[in-house]
PDB file of N, CA and C in Angstrom:
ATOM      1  N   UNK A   1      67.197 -72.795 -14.935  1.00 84.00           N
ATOM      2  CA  UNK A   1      67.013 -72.925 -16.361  1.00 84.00           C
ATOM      3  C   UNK A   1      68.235 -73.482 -17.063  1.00 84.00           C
ATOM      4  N   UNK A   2      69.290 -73.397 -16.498  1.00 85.00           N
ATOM      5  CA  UNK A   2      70.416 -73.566 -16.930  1.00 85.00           C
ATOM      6  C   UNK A   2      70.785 -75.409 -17.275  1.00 85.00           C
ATOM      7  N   UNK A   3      70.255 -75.877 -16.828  1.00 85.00           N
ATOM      8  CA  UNK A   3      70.281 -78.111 -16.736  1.00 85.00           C
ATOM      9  C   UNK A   3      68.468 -77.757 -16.842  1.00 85.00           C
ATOM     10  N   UNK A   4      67.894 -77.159 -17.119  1.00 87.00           N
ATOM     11  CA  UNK A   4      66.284 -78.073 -17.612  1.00 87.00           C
ATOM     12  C   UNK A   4      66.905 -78.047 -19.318  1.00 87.00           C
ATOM     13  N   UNK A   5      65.207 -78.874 -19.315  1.00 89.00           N
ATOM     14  CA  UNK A   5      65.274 -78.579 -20.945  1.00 89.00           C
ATOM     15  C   UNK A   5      63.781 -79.437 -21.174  1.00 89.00           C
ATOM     16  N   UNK A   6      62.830 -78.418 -21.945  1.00 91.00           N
ATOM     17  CA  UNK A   6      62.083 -78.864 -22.108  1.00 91.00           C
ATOM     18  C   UNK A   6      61.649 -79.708 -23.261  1.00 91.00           C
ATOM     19  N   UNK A   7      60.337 -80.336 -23.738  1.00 90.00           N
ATOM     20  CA  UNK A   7      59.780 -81.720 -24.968  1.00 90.00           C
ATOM     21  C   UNK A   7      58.754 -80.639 -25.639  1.00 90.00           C
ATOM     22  N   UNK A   8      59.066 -80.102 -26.744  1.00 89.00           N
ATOM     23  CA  UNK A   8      58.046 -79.911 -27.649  1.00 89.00           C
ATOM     24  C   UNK A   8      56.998 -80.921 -27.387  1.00 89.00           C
ATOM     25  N   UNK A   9      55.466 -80.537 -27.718  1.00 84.00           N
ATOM     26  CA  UNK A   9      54.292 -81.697 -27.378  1.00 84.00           C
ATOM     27  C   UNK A   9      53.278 -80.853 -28.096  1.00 84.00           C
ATOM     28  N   UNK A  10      52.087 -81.574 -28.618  1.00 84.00           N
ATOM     29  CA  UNK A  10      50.639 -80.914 -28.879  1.00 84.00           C
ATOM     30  C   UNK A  10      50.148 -81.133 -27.867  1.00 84.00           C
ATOM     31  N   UNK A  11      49.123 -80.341 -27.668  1.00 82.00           N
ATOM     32  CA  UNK A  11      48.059 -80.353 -26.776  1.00 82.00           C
ATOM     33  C   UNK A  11      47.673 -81.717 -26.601  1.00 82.00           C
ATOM     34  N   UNK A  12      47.613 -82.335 -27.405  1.00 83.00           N
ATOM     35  CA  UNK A  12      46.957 -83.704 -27.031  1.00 83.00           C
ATOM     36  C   UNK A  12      47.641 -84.930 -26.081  1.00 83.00           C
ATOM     37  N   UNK A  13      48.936 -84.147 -26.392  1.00 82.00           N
ATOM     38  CA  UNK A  13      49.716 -85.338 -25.824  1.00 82.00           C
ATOM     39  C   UNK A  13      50.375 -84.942 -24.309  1.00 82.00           C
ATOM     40  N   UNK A  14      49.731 -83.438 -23.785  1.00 80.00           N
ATOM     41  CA  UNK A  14      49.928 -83.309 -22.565  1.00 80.00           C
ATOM     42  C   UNK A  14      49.901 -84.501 -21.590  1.00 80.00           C
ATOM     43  N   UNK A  15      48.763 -85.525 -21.986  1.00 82.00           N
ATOM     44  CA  UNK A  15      48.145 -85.720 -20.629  1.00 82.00           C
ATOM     45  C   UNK A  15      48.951 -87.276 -20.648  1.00 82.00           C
ATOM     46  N   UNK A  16      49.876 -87.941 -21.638  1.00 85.00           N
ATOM     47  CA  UNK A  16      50.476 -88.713 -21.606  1.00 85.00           C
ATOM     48  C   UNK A  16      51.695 -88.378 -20.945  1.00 85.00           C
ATOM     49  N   UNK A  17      52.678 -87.112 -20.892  1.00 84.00           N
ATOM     50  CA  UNK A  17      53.764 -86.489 -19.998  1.00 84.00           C
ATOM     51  C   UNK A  17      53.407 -86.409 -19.222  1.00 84.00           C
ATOM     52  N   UNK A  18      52.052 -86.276 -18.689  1.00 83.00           N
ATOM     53  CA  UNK A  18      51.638 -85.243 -17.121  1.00 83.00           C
ATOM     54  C   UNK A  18      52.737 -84.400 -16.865  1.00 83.00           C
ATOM     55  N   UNK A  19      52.753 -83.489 -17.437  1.00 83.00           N
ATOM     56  CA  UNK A  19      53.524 -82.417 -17.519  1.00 83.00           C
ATOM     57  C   UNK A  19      55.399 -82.213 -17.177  1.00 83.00           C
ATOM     58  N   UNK A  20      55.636 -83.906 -17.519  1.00 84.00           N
ATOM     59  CA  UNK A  20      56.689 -83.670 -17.453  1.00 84.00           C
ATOM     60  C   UNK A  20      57.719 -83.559 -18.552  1.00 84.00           C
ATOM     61  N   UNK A  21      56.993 -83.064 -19.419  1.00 90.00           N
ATOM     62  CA  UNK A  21      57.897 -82.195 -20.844  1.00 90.00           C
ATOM     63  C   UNK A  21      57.956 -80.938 -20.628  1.00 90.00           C
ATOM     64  N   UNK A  22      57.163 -80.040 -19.715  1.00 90.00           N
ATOM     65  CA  UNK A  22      57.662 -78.868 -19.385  1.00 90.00           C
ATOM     66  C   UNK A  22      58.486 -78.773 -17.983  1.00 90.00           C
ATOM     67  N   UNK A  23      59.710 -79.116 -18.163  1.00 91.00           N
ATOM     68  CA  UNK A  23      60.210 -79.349 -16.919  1.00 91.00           C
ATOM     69  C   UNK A  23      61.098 -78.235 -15.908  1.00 91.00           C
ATOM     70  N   UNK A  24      61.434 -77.078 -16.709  1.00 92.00           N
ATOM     71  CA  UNK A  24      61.225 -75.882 -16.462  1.00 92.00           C
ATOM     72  C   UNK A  24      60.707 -75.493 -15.295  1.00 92.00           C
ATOM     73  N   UNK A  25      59.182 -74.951 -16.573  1.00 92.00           N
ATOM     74  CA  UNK A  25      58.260 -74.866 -15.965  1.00 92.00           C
ATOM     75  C   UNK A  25      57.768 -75.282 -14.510  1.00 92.00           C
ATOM     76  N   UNK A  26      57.872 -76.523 -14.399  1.00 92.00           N
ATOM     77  CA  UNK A  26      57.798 -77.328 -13.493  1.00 92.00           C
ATOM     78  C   UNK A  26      58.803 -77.564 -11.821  1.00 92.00           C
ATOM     79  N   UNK A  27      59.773 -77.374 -12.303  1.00 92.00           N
ATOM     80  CA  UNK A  27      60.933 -76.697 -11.434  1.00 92.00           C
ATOM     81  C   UNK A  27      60.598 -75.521 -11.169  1.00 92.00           C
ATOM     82  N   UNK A  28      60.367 -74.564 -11.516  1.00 93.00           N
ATOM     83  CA  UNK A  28      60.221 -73.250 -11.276  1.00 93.00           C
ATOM     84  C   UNK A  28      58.925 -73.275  -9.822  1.00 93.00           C
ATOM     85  N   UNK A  29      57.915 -74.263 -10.998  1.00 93.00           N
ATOM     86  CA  UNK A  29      56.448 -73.665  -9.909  1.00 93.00           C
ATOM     87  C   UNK A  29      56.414 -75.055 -10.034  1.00 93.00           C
ATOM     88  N   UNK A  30      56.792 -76.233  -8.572  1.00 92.00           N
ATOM     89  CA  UNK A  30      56.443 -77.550  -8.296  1.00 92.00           C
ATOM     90  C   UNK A  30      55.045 -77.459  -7.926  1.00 92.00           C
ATOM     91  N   UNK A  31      54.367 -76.903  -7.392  1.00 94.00           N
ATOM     92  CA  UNK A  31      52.707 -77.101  -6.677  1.00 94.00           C
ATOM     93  C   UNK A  31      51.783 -76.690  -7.645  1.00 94.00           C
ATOM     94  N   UNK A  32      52.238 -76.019  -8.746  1.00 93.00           N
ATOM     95  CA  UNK A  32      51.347 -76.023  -9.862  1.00 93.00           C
ATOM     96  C   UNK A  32      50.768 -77.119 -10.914  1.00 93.00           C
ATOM     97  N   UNK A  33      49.582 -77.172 -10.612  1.00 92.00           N
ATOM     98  CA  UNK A  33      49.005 -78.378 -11.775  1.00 92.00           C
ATOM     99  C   UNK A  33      49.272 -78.331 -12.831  1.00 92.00           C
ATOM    100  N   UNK A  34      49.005 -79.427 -13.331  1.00 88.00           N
ATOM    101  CA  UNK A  34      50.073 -79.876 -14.480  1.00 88.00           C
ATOM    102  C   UNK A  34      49.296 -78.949 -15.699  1.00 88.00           C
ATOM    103  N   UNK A  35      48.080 -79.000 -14.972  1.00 88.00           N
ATOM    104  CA  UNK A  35      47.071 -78.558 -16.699  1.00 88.00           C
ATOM    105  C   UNK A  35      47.107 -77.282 -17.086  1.00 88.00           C
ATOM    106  N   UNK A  36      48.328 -76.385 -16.116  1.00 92.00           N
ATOM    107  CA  UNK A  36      48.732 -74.635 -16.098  1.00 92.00           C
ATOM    108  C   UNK A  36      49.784 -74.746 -16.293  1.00 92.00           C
ATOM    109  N   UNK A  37      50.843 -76.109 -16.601  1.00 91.00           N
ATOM    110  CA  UNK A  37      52.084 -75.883 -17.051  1.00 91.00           C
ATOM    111  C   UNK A  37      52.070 -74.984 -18.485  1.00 91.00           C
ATOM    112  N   UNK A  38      51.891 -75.523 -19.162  1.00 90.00           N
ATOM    113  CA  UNK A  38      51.956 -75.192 -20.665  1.00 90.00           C
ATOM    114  C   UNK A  38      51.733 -73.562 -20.933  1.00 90.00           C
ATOM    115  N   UNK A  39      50.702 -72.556 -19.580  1.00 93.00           N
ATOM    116  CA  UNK A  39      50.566 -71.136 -19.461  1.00 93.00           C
ATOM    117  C   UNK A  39      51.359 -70.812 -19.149  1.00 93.00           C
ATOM    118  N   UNK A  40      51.951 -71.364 -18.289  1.00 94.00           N
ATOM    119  CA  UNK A  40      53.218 -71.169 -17.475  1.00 94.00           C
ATOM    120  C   UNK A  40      54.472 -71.067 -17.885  1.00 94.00           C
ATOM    121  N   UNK A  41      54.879 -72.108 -18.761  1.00 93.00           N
ATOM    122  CA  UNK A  41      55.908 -72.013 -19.651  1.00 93.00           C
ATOM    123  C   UNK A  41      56.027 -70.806 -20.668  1.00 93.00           C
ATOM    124  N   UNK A  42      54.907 -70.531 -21.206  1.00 94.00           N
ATOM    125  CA  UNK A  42      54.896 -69.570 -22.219  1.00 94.00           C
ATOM    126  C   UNK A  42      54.718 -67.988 -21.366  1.00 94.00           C
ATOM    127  N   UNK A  43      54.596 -67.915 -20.223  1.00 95.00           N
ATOM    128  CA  UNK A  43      54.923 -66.651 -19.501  1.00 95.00           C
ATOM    129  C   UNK A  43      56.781 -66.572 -19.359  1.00 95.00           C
ATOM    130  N   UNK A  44      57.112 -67.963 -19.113  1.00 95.00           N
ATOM    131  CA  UNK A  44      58.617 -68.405 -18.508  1.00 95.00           C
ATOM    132  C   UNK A  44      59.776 -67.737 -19.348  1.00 95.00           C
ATOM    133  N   UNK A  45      59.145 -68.165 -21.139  1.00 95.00           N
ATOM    134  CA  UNK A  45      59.708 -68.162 -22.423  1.00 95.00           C
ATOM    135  C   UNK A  45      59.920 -66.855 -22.100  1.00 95.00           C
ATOM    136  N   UNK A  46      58.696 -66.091 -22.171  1.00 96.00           N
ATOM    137  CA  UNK A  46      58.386 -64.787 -22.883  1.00 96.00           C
ATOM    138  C   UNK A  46      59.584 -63.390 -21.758  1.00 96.00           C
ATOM    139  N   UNK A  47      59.582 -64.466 -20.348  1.00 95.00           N
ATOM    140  CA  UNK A  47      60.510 -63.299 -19.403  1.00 95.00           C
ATOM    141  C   UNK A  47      62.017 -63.800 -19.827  1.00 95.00           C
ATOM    142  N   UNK A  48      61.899 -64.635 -19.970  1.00 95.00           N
ATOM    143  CA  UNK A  48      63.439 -65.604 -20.800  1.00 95.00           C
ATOM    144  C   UNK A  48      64.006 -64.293 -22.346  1.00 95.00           C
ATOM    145  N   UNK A  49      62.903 -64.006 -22.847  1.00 96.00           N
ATOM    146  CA  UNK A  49      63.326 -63.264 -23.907  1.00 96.00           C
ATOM    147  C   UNK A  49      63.612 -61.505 -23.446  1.00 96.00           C
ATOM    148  N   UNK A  50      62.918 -61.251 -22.608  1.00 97.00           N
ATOM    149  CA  UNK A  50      63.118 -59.918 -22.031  1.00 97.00           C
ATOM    150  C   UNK A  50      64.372 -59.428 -21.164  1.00 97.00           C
ATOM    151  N   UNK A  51      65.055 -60.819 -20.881  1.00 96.00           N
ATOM    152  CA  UNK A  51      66.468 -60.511 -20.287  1.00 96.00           C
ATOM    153  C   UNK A  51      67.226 -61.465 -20.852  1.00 96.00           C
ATOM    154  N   UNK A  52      67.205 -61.949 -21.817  1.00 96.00           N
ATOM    155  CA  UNK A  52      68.313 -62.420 -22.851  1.00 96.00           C
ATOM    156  C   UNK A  52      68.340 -63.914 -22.008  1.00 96.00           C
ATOM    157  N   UNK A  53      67.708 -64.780 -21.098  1.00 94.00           N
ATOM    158  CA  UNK A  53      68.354 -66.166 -20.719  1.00 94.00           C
ATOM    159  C   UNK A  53      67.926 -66.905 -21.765  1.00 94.00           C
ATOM    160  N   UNK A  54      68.358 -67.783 -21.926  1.00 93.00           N
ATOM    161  CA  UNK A  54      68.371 -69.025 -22.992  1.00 93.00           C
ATOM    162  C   UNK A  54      67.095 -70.036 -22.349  1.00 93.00           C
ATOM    163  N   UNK A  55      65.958 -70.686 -23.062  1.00 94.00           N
ATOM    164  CA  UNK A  55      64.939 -71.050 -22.446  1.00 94.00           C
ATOM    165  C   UNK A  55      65.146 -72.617 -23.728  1.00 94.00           C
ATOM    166  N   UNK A  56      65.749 -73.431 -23.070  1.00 92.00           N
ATOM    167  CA  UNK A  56      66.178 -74.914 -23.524  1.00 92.00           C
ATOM    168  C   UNK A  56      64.915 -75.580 -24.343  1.00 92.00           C
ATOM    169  N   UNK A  57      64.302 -76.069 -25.589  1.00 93.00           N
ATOM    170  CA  UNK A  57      63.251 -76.710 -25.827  1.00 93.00           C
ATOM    171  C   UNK A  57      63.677 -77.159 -26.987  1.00 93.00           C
ATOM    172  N   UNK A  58      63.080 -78.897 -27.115  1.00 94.00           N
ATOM    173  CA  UNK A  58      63.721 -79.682 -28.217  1.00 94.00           C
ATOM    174  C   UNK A  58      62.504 -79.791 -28.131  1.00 94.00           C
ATOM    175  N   UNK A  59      62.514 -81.117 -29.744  1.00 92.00           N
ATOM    176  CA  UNK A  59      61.759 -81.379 -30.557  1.00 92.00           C
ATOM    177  C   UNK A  59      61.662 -82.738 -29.832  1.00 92.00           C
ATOM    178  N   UNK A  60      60.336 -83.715 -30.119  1.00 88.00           N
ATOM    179  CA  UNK A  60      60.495 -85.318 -28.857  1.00 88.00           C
ATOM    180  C   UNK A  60      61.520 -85.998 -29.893  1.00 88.00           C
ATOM    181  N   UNK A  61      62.107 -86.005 -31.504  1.00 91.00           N
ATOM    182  CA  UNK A  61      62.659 -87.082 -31.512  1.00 91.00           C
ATOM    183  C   UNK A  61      64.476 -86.816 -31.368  1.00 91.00           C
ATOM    184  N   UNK A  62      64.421 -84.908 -31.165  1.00 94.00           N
ATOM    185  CA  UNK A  62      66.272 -84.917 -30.799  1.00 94.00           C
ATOM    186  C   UNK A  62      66.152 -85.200 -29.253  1.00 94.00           C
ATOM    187  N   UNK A  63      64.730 -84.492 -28.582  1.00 88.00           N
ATOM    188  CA  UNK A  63      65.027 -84.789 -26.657  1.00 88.00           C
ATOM    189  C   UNK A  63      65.317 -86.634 -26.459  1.00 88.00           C
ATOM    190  N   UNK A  64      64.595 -87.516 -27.353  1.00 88.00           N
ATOM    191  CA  UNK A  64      64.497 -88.825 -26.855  1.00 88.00           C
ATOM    192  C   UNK A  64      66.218 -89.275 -27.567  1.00 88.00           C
ATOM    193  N   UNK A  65      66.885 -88.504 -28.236  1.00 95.00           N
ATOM    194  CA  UNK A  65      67.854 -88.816 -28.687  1.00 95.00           C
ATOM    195  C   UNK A  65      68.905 -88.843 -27.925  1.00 95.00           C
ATOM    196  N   UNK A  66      68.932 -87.626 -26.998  1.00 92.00           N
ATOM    197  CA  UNK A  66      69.795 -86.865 -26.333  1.00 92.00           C
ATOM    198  C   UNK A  66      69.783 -87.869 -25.318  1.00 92.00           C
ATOM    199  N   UNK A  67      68.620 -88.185 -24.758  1.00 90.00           N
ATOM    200  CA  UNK A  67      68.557 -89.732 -23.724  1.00 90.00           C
ATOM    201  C   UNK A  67      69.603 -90.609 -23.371  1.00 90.00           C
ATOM    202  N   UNK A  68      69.034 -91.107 -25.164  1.00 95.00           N
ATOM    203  CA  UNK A  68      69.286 -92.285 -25.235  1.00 95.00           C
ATOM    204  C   UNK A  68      70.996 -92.128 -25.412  1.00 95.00           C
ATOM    205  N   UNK A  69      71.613 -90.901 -25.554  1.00 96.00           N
ATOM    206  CA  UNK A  69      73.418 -90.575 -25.883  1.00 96.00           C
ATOM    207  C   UNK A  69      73.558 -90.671 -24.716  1.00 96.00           C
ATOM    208  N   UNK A  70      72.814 -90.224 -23.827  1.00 94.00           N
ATOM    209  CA  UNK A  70      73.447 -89.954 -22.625  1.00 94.00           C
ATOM    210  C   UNK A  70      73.239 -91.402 -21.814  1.00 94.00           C
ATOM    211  N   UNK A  71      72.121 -91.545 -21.864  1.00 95.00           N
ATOM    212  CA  UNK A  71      72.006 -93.514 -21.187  1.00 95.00           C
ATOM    213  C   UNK A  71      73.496 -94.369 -21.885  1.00 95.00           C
ATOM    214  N   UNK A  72      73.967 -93.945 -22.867  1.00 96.00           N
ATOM    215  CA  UNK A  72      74.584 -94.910 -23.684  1.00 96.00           C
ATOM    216  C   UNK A  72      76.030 -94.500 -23.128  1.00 96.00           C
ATOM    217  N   UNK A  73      76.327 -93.180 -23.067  1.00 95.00           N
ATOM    218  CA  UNK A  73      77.327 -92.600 -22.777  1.00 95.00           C
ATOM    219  C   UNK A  73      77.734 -92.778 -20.778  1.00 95.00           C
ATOM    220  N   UNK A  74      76.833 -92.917 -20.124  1.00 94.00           N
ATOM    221  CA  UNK A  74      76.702 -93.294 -18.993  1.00 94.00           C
ATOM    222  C   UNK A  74      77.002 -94.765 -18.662  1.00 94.00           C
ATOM    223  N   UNK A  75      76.568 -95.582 -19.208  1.00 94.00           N
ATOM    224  CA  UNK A  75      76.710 -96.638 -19.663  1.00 94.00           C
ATOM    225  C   UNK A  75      78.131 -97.469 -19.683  1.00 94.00           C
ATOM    226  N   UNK A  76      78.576 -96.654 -20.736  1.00 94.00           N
ATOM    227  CA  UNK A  76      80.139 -96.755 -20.602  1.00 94.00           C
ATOM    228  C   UNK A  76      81.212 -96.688 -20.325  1.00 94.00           C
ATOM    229  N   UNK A  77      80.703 -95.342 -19.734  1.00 92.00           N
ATOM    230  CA  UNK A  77      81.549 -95.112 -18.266  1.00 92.00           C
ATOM    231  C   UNK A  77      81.724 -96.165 -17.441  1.00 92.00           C
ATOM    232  N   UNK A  78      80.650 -96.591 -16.933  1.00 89.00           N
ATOM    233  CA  UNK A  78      80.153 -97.253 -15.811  1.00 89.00           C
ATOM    234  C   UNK A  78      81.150 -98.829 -16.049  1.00 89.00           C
ATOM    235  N   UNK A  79      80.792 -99.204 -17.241  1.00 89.00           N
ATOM    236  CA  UNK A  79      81.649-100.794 -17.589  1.00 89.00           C
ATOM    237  C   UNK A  79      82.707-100.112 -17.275  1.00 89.00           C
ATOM    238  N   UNK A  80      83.371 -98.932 -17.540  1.00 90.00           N
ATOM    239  CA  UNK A  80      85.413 -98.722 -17.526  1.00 90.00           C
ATOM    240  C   UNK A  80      85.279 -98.829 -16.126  1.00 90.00           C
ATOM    241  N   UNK A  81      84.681 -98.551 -15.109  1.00 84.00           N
ATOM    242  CA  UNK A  81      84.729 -98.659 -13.918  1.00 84.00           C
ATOM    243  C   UNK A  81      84.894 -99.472 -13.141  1.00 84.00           C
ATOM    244  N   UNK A  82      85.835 -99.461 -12.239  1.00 83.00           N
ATOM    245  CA  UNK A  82      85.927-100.642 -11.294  1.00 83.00           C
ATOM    246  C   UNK A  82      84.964-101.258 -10.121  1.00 83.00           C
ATOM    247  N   UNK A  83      85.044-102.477 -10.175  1.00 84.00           N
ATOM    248  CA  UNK A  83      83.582-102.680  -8.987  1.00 84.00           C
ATOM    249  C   UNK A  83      83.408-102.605  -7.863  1.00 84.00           C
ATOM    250  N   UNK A  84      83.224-102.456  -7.207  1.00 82.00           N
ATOM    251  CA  UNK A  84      83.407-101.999  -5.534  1.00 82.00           C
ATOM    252  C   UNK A  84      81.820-102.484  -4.882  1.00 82.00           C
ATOM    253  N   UNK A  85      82.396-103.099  -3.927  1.00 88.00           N
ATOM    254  CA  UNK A  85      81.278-103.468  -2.982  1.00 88.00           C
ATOM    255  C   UNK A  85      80.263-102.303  -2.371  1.00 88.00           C
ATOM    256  N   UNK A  86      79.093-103.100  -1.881  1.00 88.00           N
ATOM    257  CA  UNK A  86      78.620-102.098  -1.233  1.00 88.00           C
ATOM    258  C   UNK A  86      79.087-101.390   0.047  1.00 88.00           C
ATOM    259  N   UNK A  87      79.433-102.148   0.559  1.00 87.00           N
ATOM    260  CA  UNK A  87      80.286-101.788   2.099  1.00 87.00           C
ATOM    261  C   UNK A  87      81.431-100.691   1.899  1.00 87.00           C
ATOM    262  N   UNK A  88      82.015-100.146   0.390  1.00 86.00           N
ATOM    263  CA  UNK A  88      83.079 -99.321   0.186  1.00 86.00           C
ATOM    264  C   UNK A  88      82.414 -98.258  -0.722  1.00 86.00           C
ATOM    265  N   UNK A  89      81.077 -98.037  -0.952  1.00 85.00           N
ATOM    266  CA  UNK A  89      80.335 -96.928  -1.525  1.00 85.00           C
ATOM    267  C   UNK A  89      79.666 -95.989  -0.664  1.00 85.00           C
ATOM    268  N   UNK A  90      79.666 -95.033  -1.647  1.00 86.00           N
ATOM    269  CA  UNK A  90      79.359 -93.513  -0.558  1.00 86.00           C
ATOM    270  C   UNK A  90      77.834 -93.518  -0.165  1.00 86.00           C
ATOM    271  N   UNK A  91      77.281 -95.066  -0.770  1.00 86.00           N
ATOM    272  CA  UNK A  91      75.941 -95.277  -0.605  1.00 86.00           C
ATOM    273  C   UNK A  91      75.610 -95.676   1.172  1.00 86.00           C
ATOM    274  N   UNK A  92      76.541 -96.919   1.206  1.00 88.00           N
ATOM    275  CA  UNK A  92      77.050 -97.832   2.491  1.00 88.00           C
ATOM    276  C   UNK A  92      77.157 -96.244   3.287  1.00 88.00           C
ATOM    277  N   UNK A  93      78.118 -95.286   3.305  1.00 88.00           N
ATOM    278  CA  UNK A  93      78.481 -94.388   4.033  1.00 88.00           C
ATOM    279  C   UNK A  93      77.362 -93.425   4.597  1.00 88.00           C
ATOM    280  N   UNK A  94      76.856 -92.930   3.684  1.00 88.00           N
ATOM    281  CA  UNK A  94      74.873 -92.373   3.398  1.00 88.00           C
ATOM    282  C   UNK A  94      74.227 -93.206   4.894  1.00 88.00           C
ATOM    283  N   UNK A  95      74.224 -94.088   4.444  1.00 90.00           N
ATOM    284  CA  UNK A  95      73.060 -94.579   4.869  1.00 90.00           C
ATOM    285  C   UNK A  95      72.908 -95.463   6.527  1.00 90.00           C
ATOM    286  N   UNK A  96      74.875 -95.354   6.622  1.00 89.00           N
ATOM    287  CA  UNK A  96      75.673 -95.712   8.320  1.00 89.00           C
ATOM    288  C   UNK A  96      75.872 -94.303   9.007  1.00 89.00           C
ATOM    289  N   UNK A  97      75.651 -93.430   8.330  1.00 83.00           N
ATOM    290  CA  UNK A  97      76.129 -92.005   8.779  1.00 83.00           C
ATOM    291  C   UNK A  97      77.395 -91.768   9.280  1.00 83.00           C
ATOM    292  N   UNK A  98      78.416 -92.538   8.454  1.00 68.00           N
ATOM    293  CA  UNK A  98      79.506 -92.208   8.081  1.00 68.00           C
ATOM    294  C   UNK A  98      80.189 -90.818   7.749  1.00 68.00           C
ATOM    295  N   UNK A  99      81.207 -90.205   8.119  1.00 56.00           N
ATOM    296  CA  UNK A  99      82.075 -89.138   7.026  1.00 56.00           C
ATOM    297  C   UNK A  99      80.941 -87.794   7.808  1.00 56.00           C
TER     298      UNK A  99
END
């Protein structure tokens, strides 16, 4: 619970997420269909409040905000960064079974 965070949604607009605005939820119970997330979550909340954990849920236009800071903020990192081939990434290393 601690890195999820779930998308406020109406009912209607479940089936455009396929349930990936309750992501929680979803982490918690992966083999559960999507169309029992939303029960699910609100059992999640409700044990979240009975032992004090913090249960993460934005609104869609601060979650799509938070995104887009973080795409942007990632972003920029990435330009300060120096370029390096593939042959000298921990990708190259991964995937030679290197280290």
């Amino acid at each position: 619970l601690a890195t999820s965070m779930d998308v406020e949604s109406c009912w209607w607009n479940d089936w455009f997420y396929g349930g990936l605005q309750w992501q929680a939820a979803h982490h918690l119970f992966p083999r559960l269909p999507r169309h029992s997330l939303r029960r699910a979550r609100e059992k999640v909340q409700e044990l979240c409040r009975e032992h004090g954990l913090e249960y993460k849920s934005v609104g869609w236009w601060e979650g799509n905000a938070m995104v887009i800071r973080t795409l942007y903020h990632t972003a920029m990192r990435a330009r300060e960064s120096k370029p390096m081939s593939l042959r000298d990434s921990e990708i190259w290393k991964a995937l030679n079974a290197e280290g």
